[in-house]
Short mmCIF file of C-alpha atoms in Angstrom, two decimals:
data_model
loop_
_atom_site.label_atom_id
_atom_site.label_comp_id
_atom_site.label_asym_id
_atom_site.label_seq_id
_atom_site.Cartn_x
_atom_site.Cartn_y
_atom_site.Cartn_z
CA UNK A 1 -6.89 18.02 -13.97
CA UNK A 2 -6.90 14.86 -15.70
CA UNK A 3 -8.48 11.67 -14.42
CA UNK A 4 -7.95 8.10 -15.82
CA UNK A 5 -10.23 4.65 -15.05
CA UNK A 6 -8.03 2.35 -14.30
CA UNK A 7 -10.16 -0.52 -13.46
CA UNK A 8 -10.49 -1.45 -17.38
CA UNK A 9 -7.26 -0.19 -18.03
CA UNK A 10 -3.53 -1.33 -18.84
CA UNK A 11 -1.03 -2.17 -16.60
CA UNK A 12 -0.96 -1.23 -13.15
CA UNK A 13 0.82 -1.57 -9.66
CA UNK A 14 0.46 -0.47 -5.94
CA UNK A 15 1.52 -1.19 -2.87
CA UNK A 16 0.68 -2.49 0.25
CA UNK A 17 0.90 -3.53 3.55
CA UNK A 18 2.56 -6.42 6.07
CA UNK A 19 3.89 -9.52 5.80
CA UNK A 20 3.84 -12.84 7.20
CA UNK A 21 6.21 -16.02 6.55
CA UNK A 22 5.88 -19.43 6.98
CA UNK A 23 9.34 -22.10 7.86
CA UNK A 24 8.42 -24.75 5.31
CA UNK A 25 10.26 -25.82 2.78
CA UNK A 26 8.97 -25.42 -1.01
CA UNK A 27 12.32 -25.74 -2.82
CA UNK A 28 14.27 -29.47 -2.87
CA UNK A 29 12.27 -31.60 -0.42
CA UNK A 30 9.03 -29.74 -1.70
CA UNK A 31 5.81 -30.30 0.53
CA UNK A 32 3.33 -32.65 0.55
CA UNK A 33 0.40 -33.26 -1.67
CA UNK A 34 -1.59 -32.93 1.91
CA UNK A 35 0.01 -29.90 3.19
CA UNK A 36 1.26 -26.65 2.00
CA UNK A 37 2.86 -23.59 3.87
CA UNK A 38 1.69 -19.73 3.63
CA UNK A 39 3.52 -16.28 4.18
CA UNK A 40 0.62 -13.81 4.93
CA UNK A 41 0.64 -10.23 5.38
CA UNK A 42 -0.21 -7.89 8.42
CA UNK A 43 -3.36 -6.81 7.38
CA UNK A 44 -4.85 -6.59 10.55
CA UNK A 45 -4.47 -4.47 13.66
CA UNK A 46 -1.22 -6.79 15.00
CA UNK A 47 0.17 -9.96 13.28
CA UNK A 48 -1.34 -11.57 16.21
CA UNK A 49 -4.60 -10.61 14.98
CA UNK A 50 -3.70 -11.38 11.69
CA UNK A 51 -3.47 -15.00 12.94
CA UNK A 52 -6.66 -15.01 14.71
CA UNK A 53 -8.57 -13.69 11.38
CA UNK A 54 -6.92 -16.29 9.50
CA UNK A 55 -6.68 -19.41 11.21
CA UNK A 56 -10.74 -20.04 10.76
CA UNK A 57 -10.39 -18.98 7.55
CA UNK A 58 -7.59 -21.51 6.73
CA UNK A 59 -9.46 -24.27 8.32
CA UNK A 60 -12.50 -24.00 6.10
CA UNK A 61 -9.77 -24.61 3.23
CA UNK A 62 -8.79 -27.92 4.80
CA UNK A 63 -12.07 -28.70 5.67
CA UNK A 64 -13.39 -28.40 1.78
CA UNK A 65 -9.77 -30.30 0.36
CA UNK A 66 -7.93 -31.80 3.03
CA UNK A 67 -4.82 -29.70 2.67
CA UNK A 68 -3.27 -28.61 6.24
CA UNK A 69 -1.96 -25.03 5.91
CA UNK A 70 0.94 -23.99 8.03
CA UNK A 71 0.78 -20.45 8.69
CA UNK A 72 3.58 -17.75 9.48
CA UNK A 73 3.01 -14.18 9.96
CA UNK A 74 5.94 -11.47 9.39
CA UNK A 75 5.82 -7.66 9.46
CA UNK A 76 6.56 -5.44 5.99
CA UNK A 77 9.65 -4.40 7.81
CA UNK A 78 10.82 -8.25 6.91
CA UNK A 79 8.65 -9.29 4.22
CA UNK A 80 10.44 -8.43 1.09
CA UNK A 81 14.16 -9.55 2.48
CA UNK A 82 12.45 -13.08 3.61
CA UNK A 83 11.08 -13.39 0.28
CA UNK A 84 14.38 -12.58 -2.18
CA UNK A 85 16.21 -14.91 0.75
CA UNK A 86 13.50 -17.26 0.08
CA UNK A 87 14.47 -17.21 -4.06
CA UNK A 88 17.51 -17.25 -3.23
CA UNK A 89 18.10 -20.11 -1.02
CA UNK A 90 15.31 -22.21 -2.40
CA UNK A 91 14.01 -22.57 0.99
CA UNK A 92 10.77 -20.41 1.39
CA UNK A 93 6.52 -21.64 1.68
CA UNK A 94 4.78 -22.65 -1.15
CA UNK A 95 2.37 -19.80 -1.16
CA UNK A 96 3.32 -16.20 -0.15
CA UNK A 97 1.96 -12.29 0.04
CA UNK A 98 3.50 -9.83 -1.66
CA UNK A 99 3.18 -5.86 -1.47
CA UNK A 100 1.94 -5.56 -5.59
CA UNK A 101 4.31 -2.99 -6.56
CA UNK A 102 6.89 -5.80 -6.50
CA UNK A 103 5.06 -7.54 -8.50
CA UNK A 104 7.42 -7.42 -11.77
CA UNK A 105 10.66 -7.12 -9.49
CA UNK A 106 9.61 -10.86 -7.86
CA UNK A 107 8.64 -11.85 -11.24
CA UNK A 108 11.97 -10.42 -12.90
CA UNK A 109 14.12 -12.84 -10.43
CA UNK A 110 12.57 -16.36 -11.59
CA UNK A 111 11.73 -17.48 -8.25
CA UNK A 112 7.71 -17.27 -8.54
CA UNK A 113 5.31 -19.37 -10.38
CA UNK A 114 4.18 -18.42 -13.70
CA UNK A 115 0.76 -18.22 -14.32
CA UNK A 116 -0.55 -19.44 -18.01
CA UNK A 117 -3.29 -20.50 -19.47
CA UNK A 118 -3.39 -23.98 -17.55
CA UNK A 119 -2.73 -22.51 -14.17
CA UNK A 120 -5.47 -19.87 -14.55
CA UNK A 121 -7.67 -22.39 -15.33
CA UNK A 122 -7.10 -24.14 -12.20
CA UNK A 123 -7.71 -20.32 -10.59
CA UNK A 124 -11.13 -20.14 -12.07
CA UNK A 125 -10.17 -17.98 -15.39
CA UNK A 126 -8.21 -14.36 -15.71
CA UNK A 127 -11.61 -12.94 -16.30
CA UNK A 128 -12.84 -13.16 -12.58
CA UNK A 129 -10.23 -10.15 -11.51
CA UNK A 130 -10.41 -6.53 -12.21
CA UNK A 131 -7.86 -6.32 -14.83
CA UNK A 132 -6.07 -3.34 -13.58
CA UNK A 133 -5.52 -5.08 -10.21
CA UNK A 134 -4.06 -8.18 -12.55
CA UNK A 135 -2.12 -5.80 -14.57
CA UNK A 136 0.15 -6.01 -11.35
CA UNK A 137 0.91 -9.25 -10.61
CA UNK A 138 4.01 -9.20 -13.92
CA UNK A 139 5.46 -6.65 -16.65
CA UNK A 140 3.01 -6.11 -19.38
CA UNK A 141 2.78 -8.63 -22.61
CA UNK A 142 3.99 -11.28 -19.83
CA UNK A 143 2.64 -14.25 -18.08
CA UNK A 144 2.16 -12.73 -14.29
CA UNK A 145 3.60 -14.30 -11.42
CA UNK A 146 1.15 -13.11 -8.75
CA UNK A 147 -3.02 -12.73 -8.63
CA UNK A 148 -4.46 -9.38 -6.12
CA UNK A 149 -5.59 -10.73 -3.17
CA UNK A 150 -6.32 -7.57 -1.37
CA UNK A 151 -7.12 -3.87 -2.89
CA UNK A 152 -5.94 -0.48 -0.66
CA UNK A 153 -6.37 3.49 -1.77
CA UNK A 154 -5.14 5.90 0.64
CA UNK A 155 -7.26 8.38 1.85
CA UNK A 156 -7.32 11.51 4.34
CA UNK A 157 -8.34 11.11 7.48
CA UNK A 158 -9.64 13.83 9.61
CA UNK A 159 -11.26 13.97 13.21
CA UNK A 160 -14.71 15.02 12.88
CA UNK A 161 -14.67 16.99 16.52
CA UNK A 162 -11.65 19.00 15.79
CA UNK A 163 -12.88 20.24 12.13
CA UNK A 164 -16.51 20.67 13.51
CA UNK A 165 -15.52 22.72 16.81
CA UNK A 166 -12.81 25.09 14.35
CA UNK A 167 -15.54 25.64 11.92
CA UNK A 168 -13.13 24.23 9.21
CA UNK A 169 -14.76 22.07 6.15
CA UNK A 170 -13.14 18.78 4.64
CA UNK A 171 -10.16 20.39 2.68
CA UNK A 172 -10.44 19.54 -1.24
CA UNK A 173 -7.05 21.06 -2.18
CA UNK A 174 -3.51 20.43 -0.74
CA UNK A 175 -3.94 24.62 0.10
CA UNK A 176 -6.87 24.15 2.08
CA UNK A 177 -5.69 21.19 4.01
CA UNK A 178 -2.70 22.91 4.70
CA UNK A 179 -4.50 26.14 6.14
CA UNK A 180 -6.77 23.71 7.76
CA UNK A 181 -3.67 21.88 9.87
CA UNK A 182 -1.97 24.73 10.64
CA UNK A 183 -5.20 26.18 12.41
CA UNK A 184 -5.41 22.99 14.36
CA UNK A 185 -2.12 23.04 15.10
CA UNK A 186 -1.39 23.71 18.68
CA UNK A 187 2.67 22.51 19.63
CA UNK A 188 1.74 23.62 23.18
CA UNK A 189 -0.81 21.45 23.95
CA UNK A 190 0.84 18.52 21.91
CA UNK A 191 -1.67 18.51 19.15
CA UNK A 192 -0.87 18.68 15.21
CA UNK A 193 -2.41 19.41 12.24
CA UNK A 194 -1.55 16.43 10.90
CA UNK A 195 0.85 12.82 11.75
CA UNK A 196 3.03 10.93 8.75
CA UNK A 197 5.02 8.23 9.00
CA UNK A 198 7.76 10.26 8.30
CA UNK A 199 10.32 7.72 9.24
CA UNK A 200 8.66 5.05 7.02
CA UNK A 201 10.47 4.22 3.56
CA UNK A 202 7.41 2.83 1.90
CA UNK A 203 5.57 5.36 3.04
CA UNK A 204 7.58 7.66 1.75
CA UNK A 205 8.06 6.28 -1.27
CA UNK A 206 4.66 6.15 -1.96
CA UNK A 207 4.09 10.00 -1.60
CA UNK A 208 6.77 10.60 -3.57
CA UNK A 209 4.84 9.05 -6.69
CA UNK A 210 1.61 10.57 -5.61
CA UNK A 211 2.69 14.06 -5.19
CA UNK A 212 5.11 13.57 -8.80
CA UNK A 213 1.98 12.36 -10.29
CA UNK A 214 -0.09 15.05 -9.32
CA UNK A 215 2.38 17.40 -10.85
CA UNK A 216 2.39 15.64 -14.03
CA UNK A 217 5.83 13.96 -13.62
CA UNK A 218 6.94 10.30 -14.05
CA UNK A 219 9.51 8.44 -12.37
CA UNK A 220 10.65 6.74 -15.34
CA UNK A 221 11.40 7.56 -18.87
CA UNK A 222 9.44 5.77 -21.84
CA UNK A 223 12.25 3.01 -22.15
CA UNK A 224 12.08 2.34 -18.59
CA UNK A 225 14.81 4.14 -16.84
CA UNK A 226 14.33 5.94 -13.65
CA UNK A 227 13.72 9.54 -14.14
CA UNK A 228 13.91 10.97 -10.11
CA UNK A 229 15.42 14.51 -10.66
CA UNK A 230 12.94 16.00 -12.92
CA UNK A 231 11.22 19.23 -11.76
CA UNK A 232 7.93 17.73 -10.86
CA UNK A 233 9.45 15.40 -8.83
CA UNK A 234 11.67 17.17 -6.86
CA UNK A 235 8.63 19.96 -6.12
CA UNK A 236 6.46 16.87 -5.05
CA UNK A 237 8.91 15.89 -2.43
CA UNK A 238 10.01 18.96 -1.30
CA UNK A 239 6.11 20.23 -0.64
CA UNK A 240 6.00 16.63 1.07
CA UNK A 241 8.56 17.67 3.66
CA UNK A 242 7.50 20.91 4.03
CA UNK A 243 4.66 19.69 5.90
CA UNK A 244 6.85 19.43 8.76
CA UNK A 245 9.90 21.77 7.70
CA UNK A 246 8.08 25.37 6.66
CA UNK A 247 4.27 24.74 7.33
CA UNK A 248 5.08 22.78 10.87
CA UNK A 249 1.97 21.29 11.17
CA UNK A 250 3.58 17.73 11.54
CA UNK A 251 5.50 16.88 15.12
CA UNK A 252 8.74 16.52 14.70
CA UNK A 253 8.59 13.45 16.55
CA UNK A 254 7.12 11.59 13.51
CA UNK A 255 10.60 11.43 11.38
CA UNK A 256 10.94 8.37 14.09
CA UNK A 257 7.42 6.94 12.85
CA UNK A 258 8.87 3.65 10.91
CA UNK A 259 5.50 2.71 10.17
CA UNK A 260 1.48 3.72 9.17
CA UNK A 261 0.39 2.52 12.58
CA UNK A 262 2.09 5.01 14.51
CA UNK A 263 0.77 7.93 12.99
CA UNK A 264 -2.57 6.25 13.02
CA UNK A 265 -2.46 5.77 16.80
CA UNK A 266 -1.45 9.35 17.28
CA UNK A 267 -4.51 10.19 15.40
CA UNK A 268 -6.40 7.82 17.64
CA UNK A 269 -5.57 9.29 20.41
CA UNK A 270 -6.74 12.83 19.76
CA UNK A 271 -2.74 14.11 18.98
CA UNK A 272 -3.06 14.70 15.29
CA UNK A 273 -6.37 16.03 13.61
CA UNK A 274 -5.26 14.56 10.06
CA UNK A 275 -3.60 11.41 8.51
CA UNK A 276 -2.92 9.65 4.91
CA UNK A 277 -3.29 6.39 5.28
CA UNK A 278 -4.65 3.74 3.14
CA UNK A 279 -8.21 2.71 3.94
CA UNK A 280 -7.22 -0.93 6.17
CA UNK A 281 -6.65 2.51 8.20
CA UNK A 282 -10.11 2.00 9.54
CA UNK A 283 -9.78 -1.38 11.63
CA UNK A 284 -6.84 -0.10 13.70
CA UNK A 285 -8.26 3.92 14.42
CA UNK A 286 -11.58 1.66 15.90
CA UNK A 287 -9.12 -0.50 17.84
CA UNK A 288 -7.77 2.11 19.40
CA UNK A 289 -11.16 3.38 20.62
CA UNK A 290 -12.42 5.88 17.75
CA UNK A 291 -16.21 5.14 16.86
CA UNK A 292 -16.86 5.37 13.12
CA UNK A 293 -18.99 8.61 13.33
CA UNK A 294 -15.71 10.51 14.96
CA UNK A 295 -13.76 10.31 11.60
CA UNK A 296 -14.46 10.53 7.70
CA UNK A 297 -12.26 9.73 5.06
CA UNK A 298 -11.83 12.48 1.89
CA UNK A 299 -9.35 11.63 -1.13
CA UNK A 300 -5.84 13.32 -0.33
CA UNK A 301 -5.92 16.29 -2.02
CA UNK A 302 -3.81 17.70 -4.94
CA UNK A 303 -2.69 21.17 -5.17
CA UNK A 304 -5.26 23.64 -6.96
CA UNK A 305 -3.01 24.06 -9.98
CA UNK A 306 -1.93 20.37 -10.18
CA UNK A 307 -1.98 18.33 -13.47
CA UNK A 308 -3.49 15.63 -11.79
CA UNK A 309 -6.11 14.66 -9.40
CA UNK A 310 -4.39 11.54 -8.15
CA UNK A 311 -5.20 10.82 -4.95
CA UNK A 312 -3.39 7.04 -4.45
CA UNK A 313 -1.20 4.65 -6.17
CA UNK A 314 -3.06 1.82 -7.00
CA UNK A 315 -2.04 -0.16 -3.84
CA UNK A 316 -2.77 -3.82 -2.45
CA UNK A 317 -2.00 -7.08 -1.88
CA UNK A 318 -0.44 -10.33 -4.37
CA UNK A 319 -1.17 -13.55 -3.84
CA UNK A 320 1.99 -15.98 -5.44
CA UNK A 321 3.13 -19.54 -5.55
CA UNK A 322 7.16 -20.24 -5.75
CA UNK A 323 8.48 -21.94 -8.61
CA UNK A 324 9.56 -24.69 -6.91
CA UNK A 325 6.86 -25.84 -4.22
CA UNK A 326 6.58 -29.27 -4.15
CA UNK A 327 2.88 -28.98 -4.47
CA UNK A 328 1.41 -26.82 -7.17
CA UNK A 329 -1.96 -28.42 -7.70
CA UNK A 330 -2.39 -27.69 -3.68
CA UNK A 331 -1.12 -23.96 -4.22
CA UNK A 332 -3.17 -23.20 -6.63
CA UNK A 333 -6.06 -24.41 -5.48
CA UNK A 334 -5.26 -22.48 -2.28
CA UNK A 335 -4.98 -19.07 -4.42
CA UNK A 336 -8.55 -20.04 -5.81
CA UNK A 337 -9.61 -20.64 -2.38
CA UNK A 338 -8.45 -16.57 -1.20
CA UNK A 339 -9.94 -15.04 -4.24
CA UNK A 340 -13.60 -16.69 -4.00
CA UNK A 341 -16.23 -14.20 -3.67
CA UNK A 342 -17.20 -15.50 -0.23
CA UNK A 343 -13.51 -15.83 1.06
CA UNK A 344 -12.98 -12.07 -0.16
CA UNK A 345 -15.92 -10.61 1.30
CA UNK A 346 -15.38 -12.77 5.36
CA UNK A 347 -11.87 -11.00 4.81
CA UNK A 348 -12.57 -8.00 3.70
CA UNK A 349 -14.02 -6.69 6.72
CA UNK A 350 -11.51 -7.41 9.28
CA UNK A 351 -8.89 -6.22 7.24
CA UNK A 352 -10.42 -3.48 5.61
CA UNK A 353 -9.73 -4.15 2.15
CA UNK A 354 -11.26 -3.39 -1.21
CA UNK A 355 -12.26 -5.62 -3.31
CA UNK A 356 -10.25 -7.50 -6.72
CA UNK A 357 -13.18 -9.29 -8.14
CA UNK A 358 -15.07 -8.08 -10.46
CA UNK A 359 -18.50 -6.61 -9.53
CA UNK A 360 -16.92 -6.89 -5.73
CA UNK A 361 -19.23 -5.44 -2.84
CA UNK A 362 -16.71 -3.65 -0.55
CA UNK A 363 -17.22 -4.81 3.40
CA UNK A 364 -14.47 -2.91 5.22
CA UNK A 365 -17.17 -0.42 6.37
CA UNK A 366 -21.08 -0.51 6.84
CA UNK A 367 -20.80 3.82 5.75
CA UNK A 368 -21.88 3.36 2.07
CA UNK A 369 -20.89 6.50 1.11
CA UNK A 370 -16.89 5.90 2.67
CA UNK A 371 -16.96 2.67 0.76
CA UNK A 372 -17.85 4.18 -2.46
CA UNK A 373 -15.34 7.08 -1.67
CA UNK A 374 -12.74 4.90 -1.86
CA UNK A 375 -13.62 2.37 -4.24
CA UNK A 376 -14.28 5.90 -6.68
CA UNK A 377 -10.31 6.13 -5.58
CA UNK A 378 -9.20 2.63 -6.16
CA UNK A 379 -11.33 2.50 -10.14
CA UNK A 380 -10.16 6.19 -11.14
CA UNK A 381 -8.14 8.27 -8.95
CA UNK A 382 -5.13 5.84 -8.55
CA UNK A 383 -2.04 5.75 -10.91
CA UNK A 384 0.47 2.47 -11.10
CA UNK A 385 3.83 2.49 -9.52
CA UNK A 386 6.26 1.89 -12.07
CA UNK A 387 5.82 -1.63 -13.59
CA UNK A 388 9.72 -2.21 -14.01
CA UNK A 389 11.94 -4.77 -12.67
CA UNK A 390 13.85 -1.84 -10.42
CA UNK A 391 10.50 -0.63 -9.01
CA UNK A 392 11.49 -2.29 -4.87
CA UNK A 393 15.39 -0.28 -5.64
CA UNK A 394 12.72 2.91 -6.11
CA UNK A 395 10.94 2.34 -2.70
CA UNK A 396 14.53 1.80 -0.84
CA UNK A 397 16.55 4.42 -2.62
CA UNK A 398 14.56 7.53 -2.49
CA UNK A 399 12.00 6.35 0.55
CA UNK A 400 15.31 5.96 3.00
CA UNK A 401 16.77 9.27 1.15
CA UNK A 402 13.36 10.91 2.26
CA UNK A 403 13.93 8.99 5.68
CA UNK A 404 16.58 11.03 6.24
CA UNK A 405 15.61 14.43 5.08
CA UNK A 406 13.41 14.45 7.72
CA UNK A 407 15.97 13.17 10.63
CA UNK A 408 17.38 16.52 9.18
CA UNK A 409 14.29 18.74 9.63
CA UNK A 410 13.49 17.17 12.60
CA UNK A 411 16.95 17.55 14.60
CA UNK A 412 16.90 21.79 13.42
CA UNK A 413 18.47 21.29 9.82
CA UNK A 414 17.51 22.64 6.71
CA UNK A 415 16.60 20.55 3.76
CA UNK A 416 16.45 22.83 0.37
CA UNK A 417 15.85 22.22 -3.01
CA UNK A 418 19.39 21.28 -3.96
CA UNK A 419 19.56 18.95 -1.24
CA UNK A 420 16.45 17.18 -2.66
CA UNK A 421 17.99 17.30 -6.24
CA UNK A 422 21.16 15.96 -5.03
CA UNK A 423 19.44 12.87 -3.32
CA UNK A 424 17.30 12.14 -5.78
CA UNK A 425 20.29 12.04 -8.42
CA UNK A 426 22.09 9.90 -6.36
CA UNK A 427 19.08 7.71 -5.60
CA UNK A 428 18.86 7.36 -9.78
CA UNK A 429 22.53 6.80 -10.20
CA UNK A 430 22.61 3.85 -8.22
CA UNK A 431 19.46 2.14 -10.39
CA UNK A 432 20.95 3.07 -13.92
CA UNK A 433 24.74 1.67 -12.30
#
């Protein structure tokens, strides 16, 4: 299987997480020199939380310029449709979160700040972010129109208890994990071998890529055109789905699972013995009353035979200014502000994400040896979304198309390989139309 280090490397995206939105105006009136308004993301266990993590956090950054931050916070299910209505009515905050993979879609429509030479002066240089995390923030040869603010790898989670009392180790191939949920498996008692967010388009989505990547396939063609119905890809998602459809070791249940949190509180809760989730996974499983020592983290595994060992996309968080906020010189010293060592590494804990500095120290976890798991992830074992301006018509298209392949499976119907062909041509047609 081949492997790639991506933290040196060229271009790169990934996706992440929640969103938040703020109801000032950076378009016509602008904002004031004294005053600027941020969209942040749900990186926490609630948005509430999200707000409580935050607001101490934004205070130090008035305290240190005088700038008053005004602070909204929105869930992914919103995020991206406030943002484009944001662009498109020139009424949105000056600074805003964005999932990275639509990093060069947000770029492609005009609406964000582009960030040259001057402006990444005022940011403290290009030099003080890993460069694949940059990578995502515009299309390549470009100036980008978003920094990483937060880094994410997904990883598999398993209960410690469960594998220990089967006698089962940590799976290291998609067969073994597969053997290893269906022996945990037990529909009776309500207790699965593993949960997904099977309902979820950008979870979906995601696994789509991974498990195409891991078979060696791409989603788009060297001049950029989506590429969905090749046989790698169609395999990936059909051994995706057949998690729940042949191998029922996922509840049926979870094709209603909109979102990563659900599956993560069934795993919480002792009804699932395995997720994939991304590794802010770790705040909300101790929330809901896990201790650290009663789950590990492994990569997700690839098949035995796969081309591949990808085990993520290279997911996270963007950090980007609109074009037209009144107050630039305030934004941008506001983006410095999020990306300084210190601010990263009070954040990263709380929200459980990796770090986009170079030379980083990861502090979503005290367990040195989880924290180097995933950062191992993050550097080599992820691979980029596609960096094209029709990446977010990707995530819709064939993560709702997934969404409802398994309704199907879940309400008794069949899904075969034709019907995953035919969806995934259709999902193409309507990107090259």
């Amino acid at each position: 299987m081949r492997r790639r280090t991506l933290l040196t490397a060229a271009p790169l995206a990934a996706a992440g997480a929640a969103g938040l939105a703020a109801c000032g105006s950076s378009s016509g009136s602008g904002s004031s020199s004294d005053s600027l308004t941020y969209w942040a993301s749900n990186q926490g266990t609630s948005l509430e939380n999200d707000k409580e993590v935050l607001t101490p956090v934004l205070e130090k950054f008035t305290e240190e310029t005088g700038i008053d931050v005004s602070l909204e916070v929105i869930g992914w299910g919103d995020l991206q449709t406030r943002i484009q209505t944001a662009i498109t009515s020139g009424q949105g905050p000056d600074v805003v979160n964005i999932g990275n993979t639509w990093g060069v879609s947000l770029q492609a429509t005009g609406g964000l700040l582009e960030l040259g030479d001057e402006q990444f002066e005022a940011l403290g240089g290009r030099d003080r972010y890993v460069p694949a995390a940059l990578a995502t923030g515009g299309a390549e040869g470009t100036d980008p129109t978003s920094i990483p603010l937060y880094g994410l790898a997904y990883g598999m989670y398993y209960n410690v208890k469960m594998f220990e009392d089967a006698g089962i180790e940590p799976p290291t191939t998609w067969e073994e994990m597969v053997e290893a949920a269906k022996a945990l498996t037990d529909p009776e008692g309500d207790v699965w071998g593993m949960s997904l967010a099977a309902g979820s388009y950008t979870e979906n989505n995601h696994f789509a890529f991974i498990n195409a990547t891991q078979n060696g396939a791409a989603l788009n063609t060297k001049d950029g055109k989506p590429s969905f119905t090749e046989d790698g890809v169609i395999d990936g998602i059909l051994r995706y789905l057949d998690l729940m459809q042949t191998d029922k070791v996922v509840d049926p249940s979870n094709a209603q699972f909109d979102n990563g949190t659900k599956s993560v509180t069934a795993f919480a809760n002792g009804k699932a013995a395995m997720i994939i989730n991304q590794n802010n996974a770790n705040a909300t499983i101790e929330s809901q009353g896990m201790t650290p020592d009663q789950f590990k983290a492994i990569p997700f595994p690839a098949p035995a035979d796969a081309v591949s060992d990808c085990a993520s996309h290279l997911a996270g968080i963007n950090l980007a200014a609109m074009k037209d906020t009144g107050n630039e010189e305030g934004a941008l010293q506001f983006m410095k502000f999020m990306t300084s060592p210190e601010t990263q590494e009070e954040l990263g804990k709380p929200f459980a994400s990796l770090p986009v500095l170079v030379d980083g120290t990861p502090t979503f976890t005290e367990d040195e040896e989880q924290a180097d798991m995933f950062m191992e992830i993050y550097s080599e074992r992820a691979e980029p979304l596609p960096l094209v301006p029709w990446e977010d018509q990707y995530e819709t298209t064939v993560g709702q198309a997934m969404n409802e392949m398994f309704a199907t499976i879940a309400t008794g119907g069949t899904v075969t390989r034709e019907d995953v062909t035919t969806a995934m041509q259709t999902a193409q047609d309507s990107i090259r139309a």
